[in-house]
Amino acid sequence: MRSYVIRDDILLFNPSQVLESRIFSYLLKEFVEILEEKSDHLLEALEPFKKGKNVNYRKLREILMLLTVKPLTKLETSLLESLLKRREVLIEFVEALYNFWREKHRFAVKRAKYTRTMKRKLSLEYEAIRIGENFEASVRELYRRIMYNLMGKPFKVMRQLPSGFQVIFLVDKLRSSKVERWMKDIPIVWGAVLRPPVIFYTRSNKRKGIFPVKEGKGPLEHFKPSEKNWLCFPIYVGKYFFLVFVQEEFLCHGTGLLNLFEITDPLEIGDRKPDGVVIFGIPERFLQEDEKRGVIYRMNDTYYAFVGDSPETDYFGYMKKITLTVHNLKVLEEGRLPVHGALARVKLKSGKTVNLMFVGDSGAGKSETLDALERLDEISEIRIIADDMASLAIENGKVVAYGTEIGAFVRLDDLPPGYAYHTMDRSIFMNPDQINARVIVPFGNYEEIIKPTPVEYFLYANNYTYVGSENERLVIFKRPEEALRVFSEGKRKAKGTTGEVGLTSSYFANPFGAVQRRKEHEKIAESFLKKMFETGVRVGEIRTMLGINGFEKEGPRLAAISLLKMVERGSL
């Protein structure tokens, strides 16, 4: 079991309660079973507690309880001689058990009726903080007492290691007449307390495939989440209202939503029907073969997305992308254009401001070019409106863009040196020791991203073409047909962020809705590009060279310099 979830009916406030809790029993048994599988030398510490081949866990816990109040040498037990002979391995065992606990994903769920009254709301949040601090102090105190009484001497260095809850969720009931009956039984998250640094380790770190879209009830014909081990995260994805149901073993991905999307105020839900529903962690046996990596069903004008509980889909990329795919399907239904790209408002020190949109699939160099641009001396400020997905609309005769996320899910390797440490207290880290390590960083406020932002530059991020001269780094198209061809081809050199390798192609660089509804998308994309040319939007291609060996940093920097010069000139 990777995730340990303590609910408010068994909150623990002192070392004795921790030791006597069911959660400690589960942890201890799991730890010993792993040692037995490996025939680990630490099993020697358990010899005094064995009857035949079986460990007497009750006796083991009794001795641990005694060690919270007395040194090993003063224990009154028939096991004393045997324990003294194994003092060193007992110390190792307790240290390893403590580290085993700290490697787990640790959550608490506290029920508290949501209120908008500031004083009451703050009181509930402070109470959650106090619960978290007390629990962490109790766990550390339990460890220190036992270790002190085993060693017979104090620690030379005291380390305040994170050992309590990583996240405390504040939950209430979902009160709405517009949702299905089973949804009302699932606790709904309205707030959370995070204990940084928040670091999670998942069983996968790449996403593969495209989510099929079907009609009907799908897995809901045979399975519905239950109150026992699911939580509901109400979020806004752009302007759309989503309910995301997460099985507790995958609460690390539910936590990631807190940094990426705006949490919905429960009182705003009222009788509002959700625009999208995501169910993450459904037993894989309820999914068909082509649905194993995620599937979306359309039922009664609402999209339902499902991701299974397999190790392969245990990656936040699946949570994020299936959610954004549902968003994009809704956008297309409204005749608007979903865009897989980054949108930023760039202010120069000269006072000039310009809105830039970069389009491209994962690893194309969108974020890297914006980062390189921000490092140039001529730049005063860059405000990110959309980091990965946006939608376009035509309002008052002009093309405007809307963001979807209040954060970014980015590769650690693509961030500036030291940036991850600078934001460690606010970020959520995923597999920081692996290739394609990721971090979820909050960057904006919801009110800003859902305001219409006029698009002035609409650029395809080409990461695969080598360019040696400055005038080739940024190409502005002369006709809509030329632009439509390049954007539709969606070429890029894969960087290992997905299961793809080499030079790949994805329609409009957007396998999240555009591919599934290509016929509708083609008509909408053509009309939007024509409108851009009619209204003076600069549509073109920026060569980031991010996919070319040796140009991972220099390529985006050179592209940023060329773009800056064009913006400063204000003309072609």
XYZ file of C-alpha atoms in Angstrom:
572
model
C 0.000 0.000 0.000
C 1.500 3.302 -1.113
C -1.035 5.779 0.288
C -1.988 5.933 3.953
C -5.163 7.902 4.606
C -6.201 8.803 8.147
C -9.748 10.059 8.517
C -10.938 12.419 11.221
C -12.566 9.657 13.264
C -9.110 8.266 14.094
C -6.975 11.398 14.352
C -3.942 10.822 16.574
C -2.576 13.318 19.087
C 0.179 11.580 21.092
C 2.841 8.868 20.613
C 0.830 6.198 22.446
C -2.207 6.735 20.219
C 0.001 6.445 17.138
C 1.502 3.177 18.351
C -1.910 1.702 19.213
C -3.585 2.792 15.974
C -4.768 0.565 13.133
C -2.627 2.580 10.733
C 0.525 1.616 12.668
C -0.536 -2.056 12.649
C -0.957 -1.984 8.861
C 2.382 -0.241 8.427
C 4.258 -2.640 10.701
C 2.851 -5.745 9.001
C 3.525 -4.387 5.525
C 7.099 -3.523 6.487
C 7.774 -6.976 7.954
C 6.248 -8.732 4.934
C 8.588 -6.805 2.631
C 11.563 -7.771 4.805
C 10.473 -11.412 4.606
C 10.179 -11.268 0.812
C 13.768 -10.025 0.613
C 15.091 -12.244 3.461
C 16.481 -9.016 4.888
C 19.001 -9.112 7.726
C 16.679 -6.870 9.782
C 14.474 -9.913 10.395
C 16.982 -10.852 13.086
C 15.419 -8.086 15.223
C 12.131 -10.014 15.232
C 13.468 -13.357 16.486
C 12.414 -12.662 20.114
C 8.833 -12.113 18.914
C 8.420 -15.235 16.798
C 6.323 -18.309 17.399
C 7.580 -20.719 14.821
C 7.654 -18.724 11.600
C 5.008 -16.196 12.645
C 5.676 -12.829 14.262
C 3.730 -12.050 17.433
C 2.803 -8.475 16.523
C 0.966 -7.887 19.789
C 4.117 -8.668 21.773
C 6.244 -6.554 19.437
C 3.983 -3.558 19.955
C 4.018 -4.107 23.730
C 7.816 -3.895 23.769
C 7.782 -0.808 21.552
C 5.286 0.774 23.947
C 7.543 0.021 26.916
C 10.463 1.558 25.026
C 8.593 4.869 24.888
C 8.997 5.198 28.676
C 11.980 3.047 29.745
C 15.505 2.292 28.503
C 16.003 -1.177 27.045
C 18.239 -2.201 29.952
C 15.459 -1.519 32.479
C 12.605 -3.335 30.767
C 10.905 -5.934 32.953
C 10.362 -8.699 30.422
C 11.416 -12.282 29.876
C 12.692 -11.185 26.465
C 15.292 -8.801 27.900
C 18.353 -10.998 27.349
C 17.336 -11.776 23.774
C 16.629 -8.093 23.074
C 19.954 -6.936 24.527
C 21.803 -9.376 22.248
C 20.053 -7.758 19.271
C 20.263 -4.113 20.344
C 22.104 -2.926 17.205
C 19.782 -4.649 14.754
C 16.754 -3.403 16.732
C 18.044 0.149 16.291
C 18.408 -0.492 12.558
C 14.906 -1.972 12.427
C 13.260 1.048 14.072
C 15.211 3.478 11.880
C 14.202 1.572 8.739
C 10.547 1.420 9.847
C 10.539 5.193 10.397
C 12.000 5.796 6.934
C 9.511 3.327 5.439
C 6.687 5.445 6.865
C 8.227 8.658 5.582
C 8.420 7.212 2.055
C 4.658 6.668 2.012
C 2.102 9.095 0.602
C 0.489 10.397 3.795
C -2.937 12.038 3.851
C -5.607 13.062 6.330
C -9.270 13.682 5.550
C -11.161 15.966 7.922
C -14.887 16.536 7.610
C -15.899 20.157 8.108
C -19.001 21.889 6.792
C -17.978 24.535 4.285
C -18.738 28.155 5.065
C -17.971 31.486 3.444
C -17.867 33.206 6.831
C -14.229 34.265 6.992
C -13.787 33.835 10.740
C -15.324 30.350 10.757
C -13.445 29.267 7.630
C -10.111 30.389 9.081
C -10.938 28.581 12.307
C -11.487 25.313 10.415
C -8.267 25.741 8.450
C -6.233 26.556 11.577
C -7.717 23.515 13.295
C -6.537 21.363 10.377
C -3.063 22.904 10.656
C -3.017 22.171 14.396
C -4.064 18.550 13.786
C -1.270 18.157 11.257
C 1.353 19.698 13.527
C 0.271 17.573 16.508
C 0.351 14.377 14.475
C 3.784 15.115 13.034
C 5.121 15.959 16.487
C 3.634 12.712 17.859
C 5.245 10.569 15.146
C 8.642 12.190 15.648
C 8.355 11.913 19.432
C 7.452 8.218 19.169
C 10.498 7.578 16.988
C 12.827 9.595 19.232
C 11.693 8.015 22.496
C 12.135 4.480 21.184
C 15.503 5.256 19.595
C 16.765 7.047 22.721
C 15.792 4.137 24.964
C 17.329 1.612 22.577
C 20.598 3.527 22.162
C 20.835 4.590 25.794
C 22.064 8.032 24.798
C 20.617 11.188 23.210
C 20.942 12.165 19.551
C 23.918 14.375 18.746
C 21.968 16.044 15.927
C 18.192 16.516 16.034
C 16.543 16.633 12.601
C 12.980 17.895 12.161
C 12.248 15.509 9.300
C 8.826 15.718 7.608
C 6.999 12.708 9.008
C 3.384 13.766 9.381
C 0.667 14.337 6.821
C 1.786 15.648 3.462
C -1.743 16.862 2.779
C -4.843 17.386 4.912
C -8.067 17.568 2.902
C -11.044 19.482 4.269
C -14.216 17.851 2.958
C -17.974 18.298 3.044
C -21.003 16.768 1.339
C -21.815 17.523 -2.290
C -25.143 19.327 -2.204
C -26.676 19.515 -5.661
C -29.779 18.190 -7.389
C -27.980 18.133 -10.754
C -25.605 15.261 -10.002
C -26.127 11.512 -9.865
C -27.079 9.947 -6.550
C -23.766 8.131 -6.051
C -21.840 11.397 -6.409
C -23.525 12.858 -3.319
C -22.029 10.099 -1.171
C -18.427 11.011 -2.011
C -16.788 13.630 0.277
C -16.069 16.808 -1.693
C -12.799 18.695 -1.130
C -13.199 22.413 -0.436
C -9.788 23.149 1.044
C -6.419 21.620 1.846
C -3.312 22.103 3.952
C -0.032 21.105 2.278
C 3.160 20.400 4.222
C 6.139 21.253 1.988
C 8.195 19.900 0.470
C 5.439 17.814 -1.139
C 7.162 14.977 -3.005
C 5.383 11.997 -4.538
C 6.723 8.900 -6.280
C 4.535 7.261 -8.904
C 4.881 3.986 -10.795
C 4.998 5.635 -14.211
C 6.463 8.871 -15.534
C 5.325 8.891 -19.169
C 2.006 9.122 -20.940
C 1.115 7.060 -24.011
C -1.688 6.974 -26.540
C -4.795 8.982 -27.362
C -8.000 8.847 -25.350
C -10.851 7.313 -27.387
C -14.219 9.095 -27.247
C -17.398 6.998 -27.195
C -21.128 7.310 -26.532
C -22.997 5.761 -23.598
C -22.519 5.106 -19.869
C -19.315 3.124 -20.237
C -17.903 1.679 -16.991
C -20.677 3.347 -14.958
C -22.927 0.517 -16.125
C -21.100 -1.767 -13.694
C -19.077 0.396 -11.289
C -19.563 3.524 -9.191
C -17.089 5.053 -6.711
C -17.999 4.728 -3.029
C -17.649 6.941 0.014
C -15.225 4.520 1.649
C -12.109 5.233 -0.415
C -12.830 8.033 -2.895
C -12.686 11.832 -2.749
C -14.235 14.393 -5.105
C -12.274 17.436 -6.292
C -14.524 20.189 -7.738
C -12.468 22.354 -10.104
C -12.760 24.949 -12.822
C -11.017 24.063 -16.081
C -11.123 27.398 -17.822
C -14.749 28.450 -17.434
C -16.044 24.866 -17.182
C -17.070 23.163 -13.954
C -15.652 19.652 -13.427
C -16.040 17.002 -10.759
C -12.928 14.819 -10.453
C -13.311 11.624 -8.403
C -10.040 10.109 -7.169
C -9.481 6.719 -5.542
C -7.396 7.164 -2.382
C -4.393 5.201 -3.681
C -4.062 7.951 -6.323
C -4.557 10.964 -4.056
C -1.127 12.220 -5.089
C -2.738 13.073 -8.446
C -5.720 14.643 -6.708
C -3.246 16.792 -4.784
C -1.669 17.837 -8.089
C -5.015 19.300 -9.149
C -4.752 21.820 -6.293
C -1.728 23.464 -7.932
C -3.016 23.214 -11.492
C -6.694 24.200 -11.394
C -8.944 26.516 -9.417
C -10.949 24.738 -6.708
C -14.663 25.447 -7.012
C -16.430 27.117 -4.109
C -18.995 24.470 -2.990
C -21.668 27.150 -2.636
C -21.138 28.128 -6.283
C -22.050 24.612 -7.377
C -25.644 24.937 -6.238
C -27.747 23.141 -8.814
C -25.162 23.507 -11.560
C -24.684 20.455 -13.737
C -21.019 19.509 -14.196
C -19.587 20.140 -17.666
C -17.223 17.227 -17.216
C -16.665 14.302 -14.846
C -13.314 12.538 -14.385
C -13.025 9.233 -12.495
C -9.383 8.359 -11.754
C -8.452 4.962 -10.323
C -11.353 2.815 -11.534
C -10.582 -0.942 -11.321
C -9.049 -1.889 -14.653
C -11.352 -4.898 -15.056
C -14.207 -2.504 -15.849
C -12.336 -1.075 -18.864
C -12.166 -2.526 -22.358
C -8.816 -3.259 -23.970
C -8.686 0.041 -25.910
C -9.641 1.946 -22.734
C -6.745 0.851 -20.513
C -4.923 4.191 -20.872
C -8.055 6.252 -20.417
C -11.370 6.698 -22.198
C -14.058 9.368 -22.500
C -17.785 8.686 -22.809
C -20.431 11.228 -23.776
C -23.690 10.724 -21.917
C -26.634 13.153 -21.712
C -24.531 16.080 -23.005
C -21.882 15.495 -20.321
C -18.459 13.956 -20.860
C -17.301 11.261 -18.428
C -13.586 10.413 -18.426
C -12.155 7.234 -16.890
C -8.577 6.286 -16.008
C -7.810 2.847 -14.576
C -5.824 1.784 -11.537
C -2.939 0.154 -13.413
C 0.728 1.036 -12.753
C 1.045 2.339 -16.332
C -1.487 5.137 -15.792
C -0.122 6.076 -12.365
C 1.207 9.367 -13.728
C -0.157 12.890 -13.320
C 0.091 13.397 -17.070
C -2.931 11.114 -17.476
C -4.927 13.106 -14.927
C -4.079 16.421 -16.540
C -4.454 15.445 -20.185
C -7.725 13.546 -19.923
C -9.182 16.511 -18.017
C -7.991 18.932 -20.708
C -9.290 16.631 -23.447
C -12.790 16.872 -21.980
C -12.332 20.658 -21.811
C -11.355 20.754 -25.486
C -14.324 18.641 -26.540
C -16.613 21.154 -24.824
C -14.806 24.045 -26.540
C -15.290 22.459 -29.971
C -18.993 21.924 -29.294
C -19.288 25.696 -28.830
C -17.559 26.395 -32.156
C -14.399 27.703 -30.495
C -10.820 26.545 -31.085
C -8.857 24.613 -28.420
C -5.119 25.248 -28.665
C -2.300 23.146 -27.249
C 0.003 26.020 -26.479
C 1.294 28.727 -24.171
C -0.015 32.286 -23.992
C 1.836 35.148 -22.332
C 1.570 38.902 -21.980
C 5.074 40.320 -22.447
C 6.006 43.813 -21.303
C 9.204 45.441 -22.544
C 11.174 47.988 -20.536
C 10.349 50.452 -23.296
C 6.722 50.212 -22.151
C 5.491 48.213 -25.121
C 3.235 45.215 -24.386
C 2.506 42.268 -26.681
C 0.488 39.048 -26.353
C 2.303 35.969 -27.660
C 0.862 32.503 -28.254
C 3.089 29.503 -28.976
C 1.488 26.321 -30.329
C 3.090 22.889 -30.106
C 3.010 19.468 -28.500
C 4.956 18.466 -25.392
C 8.661 19.295 -25.701
C 8.269 21.712 -28.628
C 9.926 24.541 -26.718
C 6.972 26.740 -25.781
C 7.800 27.243 -22.112
C 11.545 27.225 -22.774
C 11.279 30.081 -25.275
C 9.194 32.137 -22.858
C 11.746 31.482 -20.131
C 14.589 32.539 -22.449
C 12.633 35.657 -23.391
C 12.176 36.593 -19.740
C 15.944 36.438 -19.201
C 16.651 39.091 -21.834
C 17.592 42.521 -20.476
C 14.967 44.281 -22.583
C 12.080 42.422 -20.921
C 10.339 44.025 -17.955
C 7.744 41.365 -17.146
C 6.082 38.231 -18.506
C 2.678 37.144 -17.251
C 1.603 33.613 -18.141
C -2.061 33.366 -19.149
C -1.938 29.755 -20.378
C 0.941 27.347 -19.883
C -0.258 24.304 -21.811
C -3.829 24.621 -23.058
C -6.013 27.524 -24.115
C -9.118 28.206 -26.155
C -9.745 30.839 -28.808
C -12.926 32.770 -29.483
C -13.899 35.564 -31.862
C -15.273 38.536 -29.964
C -15.975 41.979 -31.390
C -14.385 40.849 -34.643
C -11.046 39.877 -33.069
C -9.450 36.613 -31.975
C -9.075 36.380 -28.199
C -7.720 33.621 -25.975
C -8.708 32.142 -22.619
C -6.523 30.107 -20.284
C -7.446 26.882 -18.513
C -4.943 26.353 -15.683
C -3.578 28.355 -12.761
C -0.354 26.326 -12.694
C 2.124 24.417 -14.819
C 3.128 20.746 -14.962
C 6.692 20.994 -16.229
C 9.855 18.922 -16.549
C 12.447 19.697 -13.891
C 15.156 19.524 -16.570
C 13.451 22.308 -18.535
C 13.428 24.770 -15.637
C 16.190 27.335 -15.083
C 18.951 26.172 -12.704
C 17.795 26.566 -9.110
C 14.205 27.464 -10.036
C 12.751 24.284 -8.525
C 14.478 25.014 -5.210
C 13.269 28.611 -5.307
C 9.645 27.414 -5.541
C 10.014 24.288 -3.373
C 7.678 25.571 -0.674
C 4.795 25.940 -3.156
C 5.498 23.207 -5.703
C 4.475 19.551 -5.867
C 7.288 17.278 -7.056
C 6.753 14.017 -8.927
C 9.596 11.460 -9.188
C 12.389 14.054 -8.789
C 15.076 11.363 -9.059
C 13.959 9.999 -12.443
C 14.086 10.901 -16.133
C 11.170 13.195 -17.024
C 10.913 14.291 -13.382
C 8.067 16.759 -13.039
C 6.968 19.606 -10.824
C 3.544 21.255 -10.563
C 4.037 24.972 -9.990
C 1.209 27.468 -9.337
C 1.722 30.684 -11.315
C -1.464 32.714 -11.804
C -4.848 33.675 -10.513
C -8.087 32.348 -11.928
C -9.717 35.721 -12.551
C -6.898 36.701 -14.905
C -6.777 33.527 -17.000
C -10.511 33.544 -17.784
C -10.463 37.108 -19.103
C -10.292 37.438 -22.914
C -6.753 38.225 -24.081
C -6.310 39.516 -27.668
C -3.890 37.349 -29.680
C -1.181 39.356 -31.494
C 1.330 36.616 -32.387
C 0.264 33.034 -33.153
C 3.428 30.964 -33.641
C 4.014 27.262 -34.241
C 6.930 26.007 -32.106
C 9.222 23.965 -34.375
C 11.838 22.123 -32.305
C 13.329 19.926 -35.052
C 14.628 22.260 -37.811
C 18.231 23.422 -37.541
C 18.726 27.060 -38.536
C 22.049 28.821 -38.864
C 20.975 32.358 -39.718
C 18.909 34.775 -37.694
C 16.378 35.547 -40.414
C 15.334 31.874 -40.487
C 14.548 31.583 -36.779
C 11.172 33.273 -37.100
C 9.091 32.876 -40.251
C 5.824 34.770 -40.735
C 3.353 33.123 -43.102
C 1.864 35.098 -45.970
C -1.331 33.069 -46.511
C -3.786 31.200 -44.252
C -3.355 28.038 -46.351
C 0.381 27.971 -45.621
C -0.254 28.370 -41.909
C -2.999 25.746 -41.883
C -0.665 23.188 -43.459
C 2.114 23.683 -40.875
C -0.200 23.749 -37.869
C -2.193 20.747 -39.120
C 0.946 18.644 -39.653
C 1.844 19.196 -36.000
C 5.430 18.012 -36.350
C 7.916 17.854 -33.489
C 10.885 15.831 -32.327
C 9.813 13.847 -29.263
C 11.890 14.494 -26.147
C 10.818 11.474 -24.102
C 7.988 13.215 -22.258
C 5.550 10.720 -23.800
C 5.993 7.225 -25.209
C 6.965 8.621 -28.634
C 10.471 8.861 -30.102
C 12.016 10.669 -33.062
C 10.191 13.011 -35.445
C 6.463 12.633 -34.859
C 3.288 14.232 -36.140
C 0.019 14.928 -34.345
C -2.863 16.777 -35.963
C -2.652 20.458 -34.965
C -0.162 19.395 -32.262
C -3.203 18.556 -30.176
C -4.074 14.906 -29.489
C -6.442 16.121 -26.781
C -9.766 16.603 -28.528
C -8.633 17.893 -31.921
C -7.752 14.405 -33.163
C -10.936 12.848 -31.808
C -13.100 15.541 -33.449
C -10.886 16.286 -36.454
C -13.687 16.971 -38.937
C -15.242 19.659 -36.743
C -11.820 20.994 -35.747
C -10.648 21.478 -39.354
C -13.540 23.810 -40.169
C -13.112 25.820 -36.981
C -9.309 26.067 -37.347
C -9.580 27.301 -40.933
C -12.058 30.031 -39.985
C -9.924 31.206 -37.053
C -6.723 31.391 -39.103
C -8.509 33.403 -41.786
C -9.777 35.790 -39.130
C -6.231 36.195 -37.784
C -4.915 37.170 -41.205
C -7.838 39.564 -41.695
C -7.215 41.311 -38.375
C -3.412 41.610 -38.524
C -2.390 38.818 -36.153
C 1.143 37.689 -37.021
C 0.897 33.970 -37.764
C 4.135 32.077 -38.235
C 6.678 29.517 -37.081
C 9.405 29.931 -34.480
C 12.368 27.520 -34.656
C 13.326 26.655 -31.069
C 15.757 23.802 -31.960
C 14.907 22.282 -28.567
C 14.925 18.770 -30.039
C 18.401 19.131 -31.575
C 21.288 17.813 -29.491
C 23.430 20.608 -28.133
C 20.784 23.301 -28.658
C 18.472 22.516 -25.737
C 19.327 25.847 -24.068
C 20.846 27.870 -26.898
C 18.033 27.158 -29.375
C 15.238 28.765 -27.330
C 17.554 31.662 -26.428
C 18.309 32.447 -30.083
C 14.622 32.119 -30.976
C 13.715 34.510 -28.150
C 16.223 37.097 -29.400
C 14.781 36.980 -32.925
C 11.249 37.299 -31.585
C 12.206 40.260 -29.403
C 13.701 42.079 -32.394
C 10.509 41.584 -34.394
C 8.351 42.805 -31.520
C 10.555 45.882 -31.080
C 10.333 46.688 -34.795
C 6.591 46.262 -34.735
C 6.567 45.312 -38.407
C 7.853 42.612 -40.745
